mmCIF file of C-alpha atoms in Angstrom:
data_model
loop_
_atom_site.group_PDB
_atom_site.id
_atom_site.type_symbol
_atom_site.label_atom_id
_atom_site.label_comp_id
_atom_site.label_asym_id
_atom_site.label_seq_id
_atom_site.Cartn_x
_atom_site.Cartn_y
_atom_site.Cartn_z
ATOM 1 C CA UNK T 1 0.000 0.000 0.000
ATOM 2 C CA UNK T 2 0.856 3.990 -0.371
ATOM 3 C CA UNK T 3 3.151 5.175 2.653
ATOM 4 C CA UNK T 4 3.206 8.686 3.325
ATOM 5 C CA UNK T 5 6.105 10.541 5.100
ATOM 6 C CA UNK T 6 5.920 13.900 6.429
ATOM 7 C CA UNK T 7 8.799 16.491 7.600
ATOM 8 C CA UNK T 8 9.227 18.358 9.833
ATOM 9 C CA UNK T 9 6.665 17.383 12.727
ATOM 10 C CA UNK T 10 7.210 20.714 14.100
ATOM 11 C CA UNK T 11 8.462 24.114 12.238
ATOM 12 C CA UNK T 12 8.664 27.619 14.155
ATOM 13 C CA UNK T 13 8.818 30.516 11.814
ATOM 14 C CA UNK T 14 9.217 34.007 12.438
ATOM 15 C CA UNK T 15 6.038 36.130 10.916
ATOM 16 C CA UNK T 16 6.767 37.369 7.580
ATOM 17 C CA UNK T 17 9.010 34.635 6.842
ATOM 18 C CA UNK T 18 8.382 30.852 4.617
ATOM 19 C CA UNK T 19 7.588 28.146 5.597
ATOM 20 C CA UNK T 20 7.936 25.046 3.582
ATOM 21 C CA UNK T 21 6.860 21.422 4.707
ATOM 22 C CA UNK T 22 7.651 18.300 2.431
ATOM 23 C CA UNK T 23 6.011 14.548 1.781
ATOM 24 C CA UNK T 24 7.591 11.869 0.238
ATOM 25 C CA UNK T 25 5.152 9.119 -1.213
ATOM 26 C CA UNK T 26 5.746 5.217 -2.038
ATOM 27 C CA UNK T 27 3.456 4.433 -4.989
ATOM 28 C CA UNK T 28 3.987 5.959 -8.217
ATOM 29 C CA UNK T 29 0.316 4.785 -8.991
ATOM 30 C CA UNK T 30 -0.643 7.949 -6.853
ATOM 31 C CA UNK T 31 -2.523 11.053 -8.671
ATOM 32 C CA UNK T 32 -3.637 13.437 -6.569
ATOM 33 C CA UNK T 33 -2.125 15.512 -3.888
ATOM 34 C CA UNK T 34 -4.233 17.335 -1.168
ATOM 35 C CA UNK T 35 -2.628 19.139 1.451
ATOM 36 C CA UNK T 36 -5.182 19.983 4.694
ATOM 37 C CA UNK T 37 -5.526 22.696 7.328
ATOM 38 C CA UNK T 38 -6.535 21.509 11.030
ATOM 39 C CA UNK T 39 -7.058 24.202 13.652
ATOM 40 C CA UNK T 40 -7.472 23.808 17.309
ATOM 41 C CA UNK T 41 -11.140 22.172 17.876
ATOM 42 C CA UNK T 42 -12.092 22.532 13.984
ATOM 43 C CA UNK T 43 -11.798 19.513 11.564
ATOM 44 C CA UNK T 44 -9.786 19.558 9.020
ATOM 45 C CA UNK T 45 -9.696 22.520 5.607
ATOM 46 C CA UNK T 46 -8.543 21.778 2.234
ATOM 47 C CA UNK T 47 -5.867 24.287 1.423
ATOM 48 C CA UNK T 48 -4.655 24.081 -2.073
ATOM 49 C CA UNK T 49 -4.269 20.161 -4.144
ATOM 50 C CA UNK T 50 -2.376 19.262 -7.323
ATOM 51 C CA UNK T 51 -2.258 16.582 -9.719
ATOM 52 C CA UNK T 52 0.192 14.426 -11.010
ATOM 53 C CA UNK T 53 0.271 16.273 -14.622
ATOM 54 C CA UNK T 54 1.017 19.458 -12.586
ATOM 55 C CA UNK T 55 4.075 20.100 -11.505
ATOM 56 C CA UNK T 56 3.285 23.284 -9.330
ATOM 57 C CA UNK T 57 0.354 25.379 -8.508
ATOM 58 C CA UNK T 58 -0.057 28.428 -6.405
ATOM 59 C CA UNK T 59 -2.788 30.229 -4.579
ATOM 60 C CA UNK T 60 -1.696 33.589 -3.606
ATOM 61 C CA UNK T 61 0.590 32.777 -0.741
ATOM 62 C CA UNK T 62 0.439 29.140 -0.621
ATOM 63 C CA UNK T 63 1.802 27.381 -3.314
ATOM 64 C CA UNK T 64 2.685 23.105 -3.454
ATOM 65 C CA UNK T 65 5.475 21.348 -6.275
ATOM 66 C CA UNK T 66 5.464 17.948 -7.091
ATOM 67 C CA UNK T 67 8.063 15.956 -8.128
ATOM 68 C CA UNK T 68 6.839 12.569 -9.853
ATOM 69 C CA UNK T 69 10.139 11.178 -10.005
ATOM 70 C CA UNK T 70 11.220 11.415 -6.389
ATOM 71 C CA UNK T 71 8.118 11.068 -5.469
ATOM 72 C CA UNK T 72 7.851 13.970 -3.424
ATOM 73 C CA UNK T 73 5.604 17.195 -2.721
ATOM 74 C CA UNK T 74 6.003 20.540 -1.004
ATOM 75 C CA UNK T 75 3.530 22.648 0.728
ATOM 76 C CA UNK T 76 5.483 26.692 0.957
ATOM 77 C CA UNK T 77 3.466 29.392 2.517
ATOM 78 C CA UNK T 78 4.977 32.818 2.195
ATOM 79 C CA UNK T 79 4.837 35.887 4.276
ATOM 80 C CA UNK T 80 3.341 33.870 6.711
ATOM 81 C CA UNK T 81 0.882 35.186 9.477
ATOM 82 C CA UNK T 82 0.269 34.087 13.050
ATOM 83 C CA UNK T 83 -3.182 33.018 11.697
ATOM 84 C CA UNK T 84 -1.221 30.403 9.637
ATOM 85 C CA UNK T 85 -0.809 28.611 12.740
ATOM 86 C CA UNK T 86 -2.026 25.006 12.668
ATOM 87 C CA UNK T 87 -1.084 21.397 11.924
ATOM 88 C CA UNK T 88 -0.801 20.568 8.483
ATOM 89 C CA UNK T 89 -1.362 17.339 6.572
ATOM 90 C CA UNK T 90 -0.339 16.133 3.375
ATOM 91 C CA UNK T 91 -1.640 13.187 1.824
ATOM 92 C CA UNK T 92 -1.465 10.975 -1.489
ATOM 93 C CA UNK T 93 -4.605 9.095 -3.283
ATOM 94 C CA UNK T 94 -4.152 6.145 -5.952
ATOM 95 C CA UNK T 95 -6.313 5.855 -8.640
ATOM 96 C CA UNK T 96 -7.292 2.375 -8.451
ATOM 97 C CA UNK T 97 -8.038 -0.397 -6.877
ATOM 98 C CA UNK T 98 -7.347 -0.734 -3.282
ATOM 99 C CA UNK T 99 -4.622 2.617 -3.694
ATOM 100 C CA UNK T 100 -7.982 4.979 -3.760
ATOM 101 C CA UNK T 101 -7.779 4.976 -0.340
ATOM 102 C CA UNK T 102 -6.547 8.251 1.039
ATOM 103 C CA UNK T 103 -3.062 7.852 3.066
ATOM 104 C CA UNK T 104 -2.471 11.043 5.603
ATOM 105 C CA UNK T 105 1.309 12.057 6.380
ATOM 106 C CA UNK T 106 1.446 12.440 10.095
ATOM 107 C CA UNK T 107 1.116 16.139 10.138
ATOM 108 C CA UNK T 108 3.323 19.032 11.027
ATOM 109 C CA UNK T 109 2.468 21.547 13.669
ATOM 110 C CA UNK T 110 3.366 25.091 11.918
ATOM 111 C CA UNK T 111 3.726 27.989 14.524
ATOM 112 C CA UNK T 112 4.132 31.328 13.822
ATOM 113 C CA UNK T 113 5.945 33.631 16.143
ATOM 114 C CA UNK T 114 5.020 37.112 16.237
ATOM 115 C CA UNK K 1 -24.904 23.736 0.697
ATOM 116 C CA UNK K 2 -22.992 20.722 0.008
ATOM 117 C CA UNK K 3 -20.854 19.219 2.552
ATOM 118 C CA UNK K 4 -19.824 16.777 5.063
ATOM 119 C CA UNK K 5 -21.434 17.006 8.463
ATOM 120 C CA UNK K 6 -20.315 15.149 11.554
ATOM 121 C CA UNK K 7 -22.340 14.736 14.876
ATOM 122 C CA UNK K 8 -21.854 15.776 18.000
ATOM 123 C CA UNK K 9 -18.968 17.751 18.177
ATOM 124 C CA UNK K 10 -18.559 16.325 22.020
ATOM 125 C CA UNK K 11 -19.256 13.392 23.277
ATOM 126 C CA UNK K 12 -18.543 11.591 26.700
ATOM 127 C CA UNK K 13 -19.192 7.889 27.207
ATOM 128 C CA UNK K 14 -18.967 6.128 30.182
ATOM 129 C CA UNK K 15 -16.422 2.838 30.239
ATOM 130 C CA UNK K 16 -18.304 -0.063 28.969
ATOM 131 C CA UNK K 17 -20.333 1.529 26.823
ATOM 132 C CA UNK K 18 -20.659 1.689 22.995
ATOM 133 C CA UNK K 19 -21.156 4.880 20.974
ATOM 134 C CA UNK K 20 -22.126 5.881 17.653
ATOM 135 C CA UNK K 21 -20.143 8.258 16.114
ATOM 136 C CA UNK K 22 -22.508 10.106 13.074
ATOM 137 C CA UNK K 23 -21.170 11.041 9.713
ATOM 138 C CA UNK K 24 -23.079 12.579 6.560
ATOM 139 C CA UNK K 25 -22.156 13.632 3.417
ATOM 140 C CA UNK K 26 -24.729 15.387 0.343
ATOM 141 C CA UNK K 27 -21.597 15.707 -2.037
ATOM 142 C CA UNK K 28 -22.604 12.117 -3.727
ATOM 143 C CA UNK K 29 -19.515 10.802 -3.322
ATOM 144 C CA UNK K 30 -18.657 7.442 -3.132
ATOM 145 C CA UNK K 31 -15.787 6.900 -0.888
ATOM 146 C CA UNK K 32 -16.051 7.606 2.842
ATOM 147 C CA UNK K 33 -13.116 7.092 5.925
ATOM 148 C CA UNK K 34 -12.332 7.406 9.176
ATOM 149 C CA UNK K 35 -9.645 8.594 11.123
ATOM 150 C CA UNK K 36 -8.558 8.991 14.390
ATOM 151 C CA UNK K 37 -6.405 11.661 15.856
ATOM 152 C CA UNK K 38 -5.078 11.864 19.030
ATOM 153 C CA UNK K 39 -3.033 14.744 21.044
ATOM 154 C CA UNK K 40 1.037 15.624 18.937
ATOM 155 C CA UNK K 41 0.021 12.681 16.216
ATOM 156 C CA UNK K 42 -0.993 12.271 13.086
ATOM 157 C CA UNK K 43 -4.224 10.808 11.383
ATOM 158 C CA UNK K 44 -4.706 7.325 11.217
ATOM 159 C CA UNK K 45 -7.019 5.001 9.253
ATOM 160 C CA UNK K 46 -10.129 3.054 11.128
ATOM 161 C CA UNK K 47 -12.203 2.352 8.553
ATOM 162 C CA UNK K 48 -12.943 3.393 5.123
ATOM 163 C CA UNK K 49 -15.558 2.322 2.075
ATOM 164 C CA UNK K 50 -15.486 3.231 -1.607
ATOM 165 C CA UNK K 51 -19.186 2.172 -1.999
ATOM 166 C CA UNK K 52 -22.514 1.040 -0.868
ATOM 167 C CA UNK K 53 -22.642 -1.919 1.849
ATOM 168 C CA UNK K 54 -18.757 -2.411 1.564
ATOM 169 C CA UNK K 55 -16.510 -1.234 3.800
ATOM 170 C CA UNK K 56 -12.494 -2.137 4.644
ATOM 171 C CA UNK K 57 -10.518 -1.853 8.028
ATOM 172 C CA UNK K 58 -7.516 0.725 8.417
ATOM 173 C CA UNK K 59 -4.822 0.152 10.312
ATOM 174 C CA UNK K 60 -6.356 0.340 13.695
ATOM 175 C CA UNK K 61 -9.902 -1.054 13.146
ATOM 176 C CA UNK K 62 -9.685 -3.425 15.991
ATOM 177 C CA UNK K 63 -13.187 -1.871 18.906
ATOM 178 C CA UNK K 64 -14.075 -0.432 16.089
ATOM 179 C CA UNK K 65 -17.186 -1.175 13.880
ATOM 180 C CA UNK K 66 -18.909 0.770 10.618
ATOM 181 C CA UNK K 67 -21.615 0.482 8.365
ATOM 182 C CA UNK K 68 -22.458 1.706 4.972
ATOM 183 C CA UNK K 69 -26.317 1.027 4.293
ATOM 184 C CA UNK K 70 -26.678 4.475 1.914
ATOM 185 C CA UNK K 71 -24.155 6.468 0.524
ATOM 186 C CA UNK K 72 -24.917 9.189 2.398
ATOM 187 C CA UNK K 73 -24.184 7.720 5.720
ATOM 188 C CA UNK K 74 -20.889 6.246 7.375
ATOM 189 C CA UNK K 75 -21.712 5.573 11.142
ATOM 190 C CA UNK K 76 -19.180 4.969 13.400
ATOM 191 C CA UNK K 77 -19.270 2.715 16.255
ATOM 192 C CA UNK K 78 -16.374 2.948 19.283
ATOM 193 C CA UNK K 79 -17.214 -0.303 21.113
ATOM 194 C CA UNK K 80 -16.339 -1.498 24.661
ATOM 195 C CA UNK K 81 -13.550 -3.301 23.581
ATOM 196 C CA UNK K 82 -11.408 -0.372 22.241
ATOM 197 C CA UNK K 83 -9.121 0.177 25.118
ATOM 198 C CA UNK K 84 -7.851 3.933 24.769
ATOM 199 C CA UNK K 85 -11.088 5.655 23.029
ATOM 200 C CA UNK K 86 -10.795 9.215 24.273
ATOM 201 C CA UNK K 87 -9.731 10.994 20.801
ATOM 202 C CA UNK K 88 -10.973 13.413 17.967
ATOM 203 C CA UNK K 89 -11.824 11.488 15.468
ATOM 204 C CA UNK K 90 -12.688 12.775 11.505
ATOM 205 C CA UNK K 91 -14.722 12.067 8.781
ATOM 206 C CA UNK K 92 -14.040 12.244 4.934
ATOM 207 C CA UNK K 93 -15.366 12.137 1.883
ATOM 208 C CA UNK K 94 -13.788 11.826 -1.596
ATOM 209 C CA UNK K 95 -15.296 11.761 -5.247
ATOM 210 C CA UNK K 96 -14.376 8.475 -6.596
ATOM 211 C CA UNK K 97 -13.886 9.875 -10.135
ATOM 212 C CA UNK K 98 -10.771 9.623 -12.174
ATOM 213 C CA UNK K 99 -11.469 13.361 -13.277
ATOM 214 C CA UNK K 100 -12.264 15.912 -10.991
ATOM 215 C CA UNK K 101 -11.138 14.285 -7.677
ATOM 216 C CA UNK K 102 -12.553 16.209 -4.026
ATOM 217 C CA UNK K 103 -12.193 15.456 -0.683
ATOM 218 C CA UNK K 104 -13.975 16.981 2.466
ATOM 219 C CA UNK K 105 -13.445 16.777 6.132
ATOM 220 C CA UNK K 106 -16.149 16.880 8.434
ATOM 221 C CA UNK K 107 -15.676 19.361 11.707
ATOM 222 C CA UNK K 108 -14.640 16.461 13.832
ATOM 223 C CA UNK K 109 -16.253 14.650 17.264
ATOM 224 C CA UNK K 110 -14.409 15.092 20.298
ATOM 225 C CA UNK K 111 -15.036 11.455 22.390
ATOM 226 C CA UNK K 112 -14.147 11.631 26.030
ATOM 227 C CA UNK K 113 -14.621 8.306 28.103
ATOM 228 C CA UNK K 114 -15.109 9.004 31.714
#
């Protein structure tokens, strides 16, 4: 099955600064990307996802790059804010059989200092 | 609105007990999971189903239970015989399609066994 590794667990940033957290993925049958937003006592947000014919996409100042051949994806947030404060998750979907099950990275908790 | 609702946000059970955990989704999609978080960790897979009346254990099924009787609907039931229950646990959805692919999270319940 798909194994999902996340890095760091933890990342302090100074506000202002980037912040980049990276996944590393197992099956090259994988296609889609998500990465997710958890705050403290909400369930998880959908931030910004890619696919594997995309190499990067960007949503003003989140932006995620994928690497197909390493097998490897990046979540970067610039000028971050303390309201970018929260644990983030990356996973990796297959697209068939038993790999369309959605594996989870084990999540990083980003905080922002002011 | 479309969207993935879970219910209740809190929930205390007493040891012994079993509990349903409610999840529902109007997004029509097919594939529904389970996770379980608990306090500086990651998500991890209970259960999950990528249709109707089938359903497939995640890596810590075991006091767990689920059923999938509509597509709408992925109950969750934390039995006696899970040993460490207290946890937020979270609900998703994904579109099954090869296409567009989605993927919601609900808010989250919030079990406490006293």
């Amino acid at each position: 099955g798909e194994n999902v590794e996340q890095h760091p667990s933890t990342l302090s940033v100074q506000e202002g600064d980037s912040a980049v957290i990276k996944c590393t993925y197992s099956d090259s049958a994988s296609n889609y990307f998500p990465w997710y937003k958890q705050e403290l006592g909400k369930g998880s947000q959908l931030i910004i996802d890619i696919r594997s014919n995309v190499g990067e996409k960007k949503d003003q100042r989140i932006a995620v790059t994928l690497n197909k051949t390493a097998k490897h994806f990046s979540l970067h947030i610039t000028e971050t804010q303390p309201e970018d404060s929260a644990v983030y998750f990356c996973a990796a979907k297959g697209s068939s059989g038993s790999a369309r099950q959605l594996t989870f990275g084990s999540g990083t908790q980003l905080t922002v200092l002011p | 609105d479309g969207g993935i609702t879970q219910s209740p946000k809190y929930l205390f059970r007493k040891e012994g007990q079993n509990v349903t955990l409610s999840c529902e989704q109007n997004l029509n999609h097919d594939a529904m999971y389970w996770y379980r978080q608990d306090p500086g960790q990651g998500l991890r897979l209970i259960y999950y189903s990528q249709i109707v009346n089938d359903f497939q254990k995640g890596d810590i099924a075991e006091g767990y239970s689920v059923s999938r009787e509509k597509k709408e609907s992925f109950p969750l039931t934390v039995t006696s015989a899970q040993k460490n229950p207290t946890a937020f646990y979270l609900c998703a959805s994904i579109s099954q399609g090869y296409g567009n692919t989605e993927a919601f999270f609900g808010q989250g319940t919030r079990l406490t066994v006293v």
